[in-house]
Amino acid sequence: SQQGEEDPQALSIQEGENATMNCSYKTSINNLQWYRQNSGRGLVHLILIRSNEREKHSGRLRVTLDTSKKSSSLLITASRAADTASYFCATDGNAGNMLTFGGGTRLMVKP
Amino acid sequence: GAGVSQSPSNKVTEKGKDVELRCDPISGHTALYWYRQRLGQGLEFLIYFQGNSAPDKSGLPSDRFSAERTGESVSTLTIQRTQQEDSAVYLCASRRVENIQYFGAGTRLSVL
């Protein structure tokens, strides 16, 4: 079953705008990760935030984590057409190094 | 190799036939995972191998699904008597540290 739920399910923006995606989860976690998927194929790891961290940056990516609300957000600044992809959050709980993936947000960045 | 390799990249089969999907993990990665992804949906965990420990098969949807892994190398996922509902992309991932998973490009299975 999917623990994470992404919001929105789909997002369409213009190049240069910022894109924000949200993820909610249900149980306690060790860390939360964001992955990107192009064209329904393999996922690529973007960023990991640990349960004791509140914010993390990597290039144009900014991730926040609020464990009290069991939610995370992924912000992509100054988006580019090449950012068009599906983005998934994945939670790493206490169940033997499993990752539980959400349903994803499909992002389209129009040039 | 440089990344996780899966083969075949596409497989079309007839209902009732058996299929075997292959995954070559990144060398040195002790953990290997299989996931299923239906069109437009998230990833559904199938099975997890960790070293020589007994695999976690809790995600396998039926007894038609099975997987093997020899040591820390190649894994095969076998689906017997395929059904149309088995049509999906099957993704393999291997893990290094902190459960960051490295994915293959997947096998797109179409059951006619």
PDB file of C-alpha atoms in Angstrom:
ATOM      1  CA  SER A   1       0.000   0.000   0.000  1.00  0.00           C
ATOM      2  CA  GLN A   2       1.116   3.560  -0.598  1.00  0.00           C
ATOM      3  CA  GLN A   3       1.884   5.582   2.493  1.00  0.00           C
ATOM      4  CA  GLY A   4       2.771   8.831   0.821  1.00  0.00           C
ATOM      5  CA  GLU A   5       0.261  10.903  -1.031  1.00  0.00           C
ATOM      6  CA  GLU A   6       1.445  13.644  -3.310  1.00  0.00           C
ATOM      7  CA  ASP A   7      -0.454  16.808  -3.970  1.00  0.00           C
ATOM      8  CA  PRO A   8      -1.194  17.970  -6.581  1.00  0.00           C
ATOM      9  CA  GLN A   9      -1.429  14.917  -8.824  1.00  0.00           C
ATOM     10  CA  ALA A  10      -0.582  17.091 -11.813  1.00  0.00           C
ATOM     11  CA  LEU A  11       0.975  20.514 -12.163  1.00  0.00           C
ATOM     12  CA  SER A  12       1.527  22.636 -15.253  1.00  0.00           C
ATOM     13  CA  ILE A  13       3.672  25.781 -15.113  1.00  0.00           C
ATOM     14  CA  GLN A  14       5.666  28.074 -17.379  1.00  0.00           C
ATOM     15  CA  GLU A  15       9.436  27.912 -17.619  1.00  0.00           C
ATOM     16  CA  GLY A  16      11.019  30.127 -14.995  1.00  0.00           C
ATOM     17  CA  GLU A  17       8.221  29.694 -12.463  1.00  0.00           C
ATOM     18  CA  ASN A  18       8.628  27.762  -9.234  1.00  0.00           C
ATOM     19  CA  ALA A  19       6.986  24.380  -8.743  1.00  0.00           C
ATOM     20  CA  THR A  20       5.862  23.148  -5.346  1.00  0.00           C
ATOM     21  CA  MET A  21       4.812  19.590  -4.643  1.00  0.00           C
ATOM     22  CA  ASN A  22       3.591  18.254  -1.331  1.00  0.00           C
ATOM     23  CA  CYS A  23       3.707  14.839   0.245  1.00  0.00           C
ATOM     24  CA  SER A  24       1.836  13.518   3.259  1.00  0.00           C
ATOM     25  CA  TYR A  25       2.503  10.255   5.048  1.00  0.00           C
ATOM     26  CA  LYS A  26       1.010   8.262   7.882  1.00  0.00           C
ATOM     27  CA  THR A  27       3.596   6.540  10.072  1.00  0.00           C
ATOM     28  CA  SER A  28       6.899   7.515  11.687  1.00  0.00           C
ATOM     29  CA  ILE A  29       9.906   7.675   9.415  1.00  0.00           C
ATOM     30  CA  ASN A  30      13.706   7.561   9.492  1.00  0.00           C
ATOM     31  CA  ASN A  31      13.973   9.712   6.423  1.00  0.00           C
ATOM     32  CA  LEU A  32      11.989  10.917   3.439  1.00  0.00           C
ATOM     33  CA  GLN A  33      13.289  10.958  -0.096  1.00  0.00           C
ATOM     34  CA  TRP A  34      12.229  12.503  -3.374  1.00  0.00           C
ATOM     35  CA  TYR A  35      12.710  10.763  -6.703  1.00  0.00           C
ATOM     36  CA  ARG A  36      12.148  11.838 -10.273  1.00  0.00           C
ATOM     37  CA  GLN A  37      10.881   9.634 -13.093  1.00  0.00           C
ATOM     38  CA  ASN A  38      11.001  10.422 -16.779  1.00  0.00           C
ATOM     39  CA  SER A  39       8.638   8.735 -19.224  1.00  0.00           C
ATOM     40  CA  GLY A  40       7.522   5.972 -16.876  1.00  0.00           C
ATOM     41  CA  ARG A  41      10.957   4.415 -16.595  1.00  0.00           C
ATOM     42  CA  GLY A  42      13.587   4.249 -13.883  1.00  0.00           C
ATOM     43  CA  LEU A  43      13.504   6.595 -10.932  1.00  0.00           C
ATOM     44  CA  VAL A  44      16.398   8.858 -10.052  1.00  0.00           C
ATOM     45  CA  HIS A  45      17.115   9.845  -6.477  1.00  0.00           C
ATOM     46  CA  LEU A  46      17.015  13.609  -5.951  1.00  0.00           C
ATOM     47  CA  ILE A  47      17.347  14.345  -2.261  1.00  0.00           C
ATOM     48  CA  LEU A  48      17.042  12.753   1.171  1.00  0.00           C
ATOM     49  CA  ILE A  49      15.950  14.540   4.332  1.00  0.00           C
ATOM     50  CA  ARG A  50      16.323  12.863   7.707  1.00  0.00           C
ATOM     51  CA  SER A  51      13.637  12.903  10.353  1.00  0.00           C
ATOM     52  CA  ASN A  52      15.645  15.313  12.515  1.00  0.00           C
ATOM     53  CA  GLU A  53      16.097  17.806   9.679  1.00  0.00           C
ATOM     54  CA  ARG A  54      13.601  20.481   8.715  1.00  0.00           C
ATOM     55  CA  GLU A  55      14.969  21.829   5.468  1.00  0.00           C
ATOM     56  CA  LYS A  56      17.518  20.814   2.884  1.00  0.00           C
ATOM     57  CA  HIS A  57      18.794  22.340  -0.343  1.00  0.00           C
ATOM     58  CA  SER A  58      20.394  20.856  -3.433  1.00  0.00           C
ATOM     59  CA  GLY A  59      20.898  23.151  -6.389  1.00  0.00           C
ATOM     60  CA  ARG A  60      17.454  24.397  -7.442  1.00  0.00           C
ATOM     61  CA  LEU A  61      15.734  21.943  -5.106  1.00  0.00           C
ATOM     62  CA  ARG A  62      14.488  22.799  -1.641  1.00  0.00           C
ATOM     63  CA  VAL A  63      12.871  20.185   0.571  1.00  0.00           C
ATOM     64  CA  THR A  64      11.110  20.757   3.843  1.00  0.00           C
ATOM     65  CA  LEU A  65       9.949  18.212   6.381  1.00  0.00           C
ATOM     66  CA  ASP A  66       7.396  18.700   9.139  1.00  0.00           C
ATOM     67  CA  THR A  67       7.246  15.517  11.189  1.00  0.00           C
ATOM     68  CA  SER A  68       4.507  16.921  13.438  1.00  0.00           C
ATOM     69  CA  LYS A  69       2.245  17.234  10.397  1.00  0.00           C
ATOM     70  CA  LYS A  70       3.757  14.208   8.656  1.00  0.00           C
ATOM     71  CA  SER A  71       4.303  16.210   5.526  1.00  0.00           C
ATOM     72  CA  SER A  72       7.062  17.288   3.172  1.00  0.00           C
ATOM     73  CA  SER A  73       7.330  19.679   0.275  1.00  0.00           C
ATOM     74  CA  LEU A  74       9.605  19.793  -2.742  1.00  0.00           C
ATOM     75  CA  LEU A  75      10.222  23.179  -4.332  1.00  0.00           C
ATOM     76  CA  ILE A  76      11.895  23.467  -7.712  1.00  0.00           C
ATOM     77  CA  THR A  77      12.955  27.036  -8.370  1.00  0.00           C
ATOM     78  CA  ALA A  78      13.346  28.658 -11.781  1.00  0.00           C
ATOM     79  CA  SER A  79      11.907  25.621 -13.518  1.00  0.00           C
ATOM     80  CA  ARG A  80      13.069  24.495 -16.931  1.00  0.00           C
ATOM     81  CA  ALA A  81      11.351  22.459 -19.625  1.00  0.00           C
ATOM     82  CA  ALA A  82      13.784  19.646 -18.787  1.00  0.00           C
ATOM     83  CA  ASP A  83      12.243  19.432 -15.301  1.00  0.00           C
ATOM     84  CA  THR A  84       9.128  17.922 -16.882  1.00  0.00           C
ATOM     85  CA  ALA A  85       8.738  14.540 -15.177  1.00  0.00           C
ATOM     86  CA  SER A  86       6.887  12.731 -12.418  1.00  0.00           C
ATOM     87  CA  TYR A  87       8.098  13.334  -8.890  1.00  0.00           C
ATOM     88  CA  PHE A  88       7.617  10.812  -6.092  1.00  0.00           C
ATOM     89  CA  CYS A  89       8.151  11.043  -2.381  1.00  0.00           C
ATOM     90  CA  ALA A  90       9.253   7.891  -0.590  1.00  0.00           C
ATOM     91  CA  THR A  91       9.334   7.254   3.127  1.00  0.00           C
ATOM     92  CA  ASP A  92      11.874   5.085   4.874  1.00  0.00           C
ATOM     93  CA  GLY A  93      10.254   3.761   8.008  1.00  0.00           C
ATOM     94  CA  ASN A  94      11.222   1.013  10.349  1.00  0.00           C
ATOM     95  CA  ALA A  95      10.191  -1.929   8.177  1.00  0.00           C
ATOM     96  CA  GLY A  96      13.534  -3.358   7.143  1.00  0.00           C
ATOM     97  CA  ASN A  97      14.862  -0.718   4.794  1.00  0.00           C
ATOM     98  CA  MET A  98      11.733  -0.543   2.714  1.00  0.00           C
ATOM     99  CA  LEU A  99      10.745   2.558   0.862  1.00  0.00           C
ATOM    100  CA  THR A 100       7.060   3.314   0.531  1.00  0.00           C
ATOM    101  CA  PHE A 101       6.270   5.440  -2.502  1.00  0.00           C
ATOM    102  CA  GLY A 102       3.447   7.859  -3.054  1.00  0.00           C
ATOM    103  CA  GLY A 103       1.407   8.132  -6.214  1.00  0.00           C
ATOM    104  CA  GLY A 104       3.513  10.956  -7.658  1.00  0.00           C
ATOM    105  CA  THR A 105       3.032  14.436  -9.053  1.00  0.00           C
ATOM    106  CA  ARG A 106       3.218  14.838 -12.811  1.00  0.00           C
ATOM    107  CA  LEU A 107       4.958  18.131 -13.536  1.00  0.00           C
ATOM    108  CA  MET A 108       4.861  19.770 -16.932  1.00  0.00           C
ATOM    109  CA  VAL A 109       7.023  22.821 -17.551  1.00  0.00           C
ATOM    110  CA  LYS A 110       6.065  24.666 -20.700  1.00  0.00           C
ATOM    111  CA  PRO A 111       8.835  26.474 -22.604  1.00  0.00           C
TER     112      PRO A 111
ATOM    113  CA  GLY B   1      28.465  -1.888 -14.653  1.00  0.00           C
ATOM    114  CA  ALA B   2      27.705   1.734 -14.009  1.00  0.00           C
ATOM    115  CA  GLY B   3      24.063   1.274 -13.115  1.00  0.00           C
ATOM    116  CA  VAL B   4      21.262  -1.195 -12.564  1.00  0.00           C
ATOM    117  CA  SER B   5      20.551  -3.099 -15.743  1.00  0.00           C
ATOM    118  CA  GLN B   6      17.219  -4.737 -16.544  1.00  0.00           C
ATOM    119  CA  SER B   7      16.272  -6.968 -19.409  1.00  0.00           C
ATOM    120  CA  PRO B   8      14.324  -7.189 -21.534  1.00  0.00           C
ATOM    121  CA  SER B   9      13.302  -3.546 -21.776  1.00  0.00           C
ATOM    122  CA  ASN B  10       9.985  -4.561 -23.308  1.00  0.00           C
ATOM    123  CA  LYS B  11       8.143  -7.852 -23.238  1.00  0.00           C
ATOM    124  CA  VAL B  12       4.908  -8.706 -24.978  1.00  0.00           C
ATOM    125  CA  THR B  13       3.373 -12.026 -24.071  1.00  0.00           C
ATOM    126  CA  GLU B  14       0.122 -13.889 -24.386  1.00  0.00           C
ATOM    127  CA  LYS B  15      -2.159 -14.502 -21.465  1.00  0.00           C
ATOM    128  CA  GLY B  16      -1.248 -17.734 -19.730  1.00  0.00           C
ATOM    129  CA  LYS B  17       2.417 -17.736 -20.695  1.00  0.00           C
ATOM    130  CA  ASP B  18       5.268 -17.504 -18.186  1.00  0.00           C
ATOM    131  CA  VAL B  19       7.746 -14.613 -18.280  1.00  0.00           C
ATOM    132  CA  GLU B  20      11.120 -14.078 -16.672  1.00  0.00           C
ATOM    133  CA  LEU B  21      12.532 -10.650 -16.005  1.00  0.00           C
ATOM    134  CA  ARG B  22      16.175 -10.045 -15.158  1.00  0.00           C
ATOM    135  CA  CYS B  23      17.949  -7.490 -13.005  1.00  0.00           C
ATOM    136  CA  ASP B  24      21.691  -6.888 -12.709  1.00  0.00           C
ATOM    137  CA  PRO B  25      22.292  -4.663  -9.682  1.00  0.00           C
ATOM    138  CA  ILE B  26      25.179  -2.304  -9.153  1.00  0.00           C
ATOM    139  CA  SER B  27      28.248  -4.241  -8.095  1.00  0.00           C
ATOM    140  CA  GLY B  28      28.651  -4.266  -4.331  1.00  0.00           C
ATOM    141  CA  HIS B  29      25.048  -3.365  -3.553  1.00  0.00           C
ATOM    142  CA  THR B  30      23.810  -5.972  -1.118  1.00  0.00           C
ATOM    143  CA  ALA B  31      20.139  -5.037  -1.214  1.00  0.00           C
ATOM    144  CA  LEU B  32      17.883  -5.506  -4.215  1.00  0.00           C
ATOM    145  CA  TYR B  33      14.223  -4.610  -4.645  1.00  0.00           C
ATOM    146  CA  TRP B  34      11.524  -5.362  -7.203  1.00  0.00           C
ATOM    147  CA  TYR B  35       8.607  -2.995  -7.734  1.00  0.00           C
ATOM    148  CA  ARG B  36       5.605  -2.940 -10.021  1.00  0.00           C
ATOM    149  CA  GLN B  37       4.242   0.279 -11.483  1.00  0.00           C
ATOM    150  CA  ARG B  38       0.936   0.365 -13.272  1.00  0.00           C
ATOM    151  CA  LEU B  39       0.283   3.127 -15.764  1.00  0.00           C
ATOM    152  CA  GLY B  40       0.081   6.517 -14.103  1.00  0.00           C
ATOM    153  CA  GLN B  41       0.482   5.137 -10.606  1.00  0.00           C
ATOM    154  CA  GLY B  42       3.113   4.925  -7.915  1.00  0.00           C
ATOM    155  CA  LEU B  43       5.444   2.055  -7.166  1.00  0.00           C
ATOM    156  CA  GLU B  44       4.137  -1.102  -5.574  1.00  0.00           C
ATOM    157  CA  PHE B  45       6.711  -3.069  -3.579  1.00  0.00           C
ATOM    158  CA  LEU B  46       7.015  -6.724  -4.568  1.00  0.00           C
ATOM    159  CA  ILE B  47      10.083  -8.341  -2.961  1.00  0.00           C
ATOM    160  CA  TYR B  48      13.342  -7.425  -1.200  1.00  0.00           C
ATOM    161  CA  PHE B  49      16.643  -9.295  -0.998  1.00  0.00           C
ATOM    162  CA  GLN B  50      19.338  -8.450   1.519  1.00  0.00           C
ATOM    163  CA  GLY B  51      22.570 -10.401   1.285  1.00  0.00           C
ATOM    164  CA  ASN B  52      22.084 -14.032   2.229  1.00  0.00           C
ATOM    165  CA  SER B  53      19.036 -13.385   4.401  1.00  0.00           C
ATOM    166  CA  ALA B  54      15.665 -14.833   3.535  1.00  0.00           C
ATOM    167  CA  PRO B  55      13.911 -12.468   1.107  1.00  0.00           C
ATOM    168  CA  ASP B  56      10.953 -10.363   2.154  1.00  0.00           C
ATOM    169  CA  LYS B  57       8.198 -11.586  -0.153  1.00  0.00           C
ATOM    170  CA  SER B  58       5.393  -9.702   1.550  1.00  0.00           C
ATOM    171  CA  GLY B  59       4.568  -7.625  -1.530  1.00  0.00           C
ATOM    172  CA  LEU B  60       4.128 -10.424  -4.022  1.00  0.00           C
ATOM    173  CA  PRO B  61       0.491 -10.231  -5.184  1.00  0.00           C
ATOM    174  CA  SER B  62      -0.059 -13.943  -5.774  1.00  0.00           C
ATOM    175  CA  ASP B  63       1.718 -17.289  -5.887  1.00  0.00           C
ATOM    176  CA  ARG B  64       2.175 -16.803  -9.622  1.00  0.00           C
ATOM    177  CA  PHE B  65       4.959 -14.370  -8.766  1.00  0.00           C
ATOM    178  CA  SER B  66       8.363 -15.526  -7.573  1.00  0.00           C
ATOM    179  CA  ALA B  67      11.882 -14.157  -7.536  1.00  0.00           C
ATOM    180  CA  GLU B  68      15.355 -15.479  -6.985  1.00  0.00           C
ATOM    181  CA  ARG B  69      18.714 -13.957  -6.356  1.00  0.00           C
ATOM    182  CA  THR B  70      22.059 -15.703  -6.253  1.00  0.00           C
ATOM    183  CA  GLY B  71      24.275 -14.147  -3.635  1.00  0.00           C
ATOM    184  CA  GLU B  72      24.649 -10.447  -4.311  1.00  0.00           C
ATOM    185  CA  SER B  73      24.302 -10.684  -8.057  1.00  0.00           C
ATOM    186  CA  VAL B  74      21.617 -11.156 -10.646  1.00  0.00           C
ATOM    187  CA  SER B  75      17.974 -11.484  -9.719  1.00  0.00           C
ATOM    188  CA  THR B  76      15.135 -12.885 -11.788  1.00  0.00           C
ATOM    189  CA  LEU B  77      11.440 -12.190 -11.321  1.00  0.00           C
ATOM    190  CA  THR B  78       9.190 -14.873 -12.738  1.00  0.00           C
ATOM    191  CA  ILE B  79       5.494 -14.477 -13.423  1.00  0.00           C
ATOM    192  CA  GLN B  80       3.696 -17.707 -14.213  1.00  0.00           C
ATOM    193  CA  ARG B  81       0.442 -17.961 -16.172  1.00  0.00           C
ATOM    194  CA  THR B  82       0.417 -14.238 -16.886  1.00  0.00           C
ATOM    195  CA  GLN B  83      -2.843 -12.325 -16.733  1.00  0.00           C
ATOM    196  CA  GLN B  84      -3.755  -9.030 -18.371  1.00  0.00           C
ATOM    197  CA  GLU B  85      -3.703  -7.380 -14.954  1.00  0.00           C
ATOM    198  CA  ASP B  86       0.021  -8.163 -14.775  1.00  0.00           C
ATOM    199  CA  SER B  87       0.679  -5.596 -17.499  1.00  0.00           C
ATOM    200  CA  ALA B  88       2.903  -2.935 -15.944  1.00  0.00           C
ATOM    201  CA  VAL B  89       6.457  -1.685 -15.747  1.00  0.00           C
ATOM    202  CA  TYR B  90       8.567  -3.835 -13.435  1.00  0.00           C
ATOM    203  CA  LEU B  91      11.366  -1.888 -11.806  1.00  0.00           C
ATOM    204  CA  CYS B  92      14.415  -3.194 -10.022  1.00  0.00           C
ATOM    205  CA  ALA B  93      16.519  -1.166  -7.613  1.00  0.00           C
ATOM    206  CA  SER B  94      19.645  -1.778  -5.601  1.00  0.00           C
ATOM    207  CA  ARG B  95      20.734   0.051  -2.505  1.00  0.00           C
ATOM    208  CA  ARG B  96      23.950   1.476  -1.196  1.00  0.00           C
ATOM    209  CA  VAL B  97      23.633   3.622   1.920  1.00  0.00           C
ATOM    210  CA  GLU B  98      20.770   5.196   3.867  1.00  0.00           C
ATOM    211  CA  ASN B  99      18.300   3.332   1.701  1.00  0.00           C
ATOM    212  CA  ILE B 100      18.961   5.501  -1.328  1.00  0.00           C
ATOM    213  CA  GLN B 101      17.869   3.263  -4.129  1.00  0.00           C
ATOM    214  CA  TYR B 102      19.277   3.137  -7.636  1.00  0.00           C
ATOM    215  CA  PHE B 103      16.775   2.073 -10.241  1.00  0.00           C
ATOM    216  CA  GLY B 104      17.042   0.289 -13.530  1.00  0.00           C
ATOM    217  CA  ALA B 105      15.100   1.484 -16.558  1.00  0.00           C
ATOM    218  CA  GLY B 106      12.491  -1.183 -16.015  1.00  0.00           C
ATOM    219  CA  THR B 107      10.821  -3.864 -18.085  1.00  0.00           C
ATOM    220  CA  ARG B 108       7.530  -2.896 -19.683  1.00  0.00           C
ATOM    221  CA  LEU B 109       5.362  -6.019 -19.693  1.00  0.00           C
ATOM    222  CA  SER B 110       2.306  -6.206 -21.906  1.00  0.00           C
ATOM    223  CA  VAL B 111       0.027  -9.210 -21.563  1.00  0.00           C
ATOM    224  CA  LEU B 112      -2.326  -9.593 -24.504  1.00  0.00           C
TER     225      LEU B 112
END
